[in-house]
Amino acid sequence: MSTGMYQSPMEVAVYQLHNFSISFFSSLLGGDVVSVKLDNSASGASVVAIDNKIEQAMDLVKNHLMYAVREEVEVLKEQIKELLEKNSQLERENSLLKTLASPEQLEKFQSRLPAEVLCPEEQSPGVAAPAQHSGASAV
């Protein structure tokens, strides 16, 4: 469609904005481009129609993102649950091993560990603990 049939720069701008917005949101959602023809005699109604289409497209994007975020939250909750269970199991194993180990074995084991593992609170304030990243993908 040519922009030559529009009488004012405002109508041309609205037409171009409409085409950009609908094409952009449609490409995001993988859908077909929705077309709205602007009528010179009812430019106010056309603007409302365009606004409605843009709002609908934005609602679709919002719904898609909310769904994707909810899915990701569920995955992360499950990972947290599994990690808490594993941590609890390892703490129980550690406690059991400490009770079964002789004092000599404990001393030998602790001498092998770096100082940061034995006393993490004594680290210098300028040294930050390394950040951990789960590797889970975003939306």
C-alpha positions as a printed Julia matrix, in Angstrom:
139×3 Matrix{Float64}:
   0.0     0.0    0.0
   1.23    3.47  -0.83
   1.16    6.32   1.64
   0.14    8.71  -1.17
  -3.6     8.47  -0.42
  -3.24   10.09   3.0
  -3.81   13.82   3.18
  -1.93   14.84   6.3
   1.49   13.95   7.71
  -0.33   12.65  10.8
  -2.26   10.1    8.75
   0.97    8.97   7.07
   2.7     8.65  10.44
  -0.2     6.67  11.92
  -0.22    4.37   8.89
   3.53    3.76   9.15
   3.34    3.22  12.91
   0.52    0.75  12.41
   2.47   -1.23   9.82
   5.57   -1.29  11.99
   3.74   -2.25  15.19
   1.61   -5.01  13.69
   4.53   -6.42  11.69
   6.79   -6.32  14.73
   4.37   -8.04  17.08
   3.32  -10.55  14.46
   6.92  -11.49  13.8
   7.47  -11.92  17.53
   4.53  -14.26  17.76
   5.19  -16.0   14.47
   1.78  -15.08  13.11
   0.54  -13.5    9.94
   0.65   -9.75   9.55
  -2.74   -8.26  10.27
  -3.74   -5.47   7.94
  -5.99   -2.55   8.74
  -6.83   -0.16   5.92
  -6.98    3.47   6.9
  -9.94    5.38   5.54
  -9.34    9.06   4.81
 -12.87    9.98   5.81
 -12.66    8.34   9.22
  -9.08    8.84  10.36
 -10.14    9.09  14.02
 -11.84    5.7   13.86
  -8.79    4.3   12.08
  -6.52    5.51  14.84
  -8.75    3.81  17.41
  -8.72    0.62  15.34
  -4.94    0.76  15.12
  -4.66    1.39  18.85
  -6.9    -1.6   19.5
  -4.79   -3.83  17.25
  -1.59   -2.67  18.94
  -3.13   -3.28  22.35
  -4.23   -6.77  21.28
  -0.73   -7.53  20.0
   0.81   -6.27  23.22
  -1.61   -8.4   25.24
  -0.56  -11.44  23.21
   3.1   -10.71  23.87
   2.39  -10.15  27.57
   0.47  -13.42  27.83
   3.22  -15.3   26.02
   5.91  -13.86  28.28
   3.9   -14.54  31.44
   3.4   -18.15  30.37
   7.12  -18.55  29.63
   8.07  -16.96  32.95
   5.67  -19.23  34.85
   7.22  -22.27  33.16
  10.72  -21.1   34.04
   9.69  -20.45  37.66
   8.33  -24.0   37.93
  11.59  -25.43  36.56
  13.62  -23.34  38.99
  11.42  -24.33  41.93
  11.98  -27.98  41.07
  15.75  -27.43  40.81
  15.75  -25.67  44.19
  13.81  -28.55  45.74
  16.25  -31.1   44.32
  19.27  -29.09  45.49
  17.84  -28.71  48.99
  17.25  -32.46  49.18
  20.78  -33.19  47.93
  22.25  -30.66  50.38
  20.36  -32.25  53.26
  21.56  -35.71  52.25
  25.17  -34.54  51.99
  24.96  -32.85  55.38
  23.68  -36.08  56.91
  26.49  -38.05  55.23
  29.05  -35.51  56.41
  27.77  -35.69  59.96
  27.86  -39.49  59.89
  31.39  -39.55  58.48
  32.56  -37.1   61.14
  31.17  -39.31  63.89
  32.75  -42.44  62.41
  36.15  -40.9   61.68
  38.94  -40.99  64.21
  40.45  -37.69  65.42
  43.63  -38.47  63.43
  41.62  -38.93  60.23
  39.75  -35.67  60.81
  42.99  -33.8   61.42
  44.58  -35.28  58.3
  41.52  -34.4   56.23
  41.33  -30.84  57.55
  45.02  -30.28  56.84
  44.35  -31.0   53.15
  41.54  -28.43  52.87
  42.33  -24.83  51.89
  41.8   -22.19  54.56
  38.8   -20.69  52.68
  36.85  -23.94  53.04
  37.52  -24.28  56.74
  36.84  -20.64  57.68
  34.83  -18.9   54.94
  33.85  -16.03  57.25
  37.53  -15.08  57.69
  37.94  -14.19  54.02
  38.93  -10.6   53.38
  35.96   -8.29  52.73
  37.3    -7.32  49.3
  37.12  -10.91  48.06
  33.64  -11.82  46.94
  32.41  -15.36  46.74
  32.13  -16.59  43.14
  28.66  -16.22  41.67
  26.86  -19.4   40.78
  24.78  -19.65  37.65
  22.39  -22.51  37.06
  22.72  -22.42  33.29
  18.95  -22.44  32.85
  17.8   -20.54  29.81
  15.58  -17.53  29.93
  12.45  -17.24  27.91
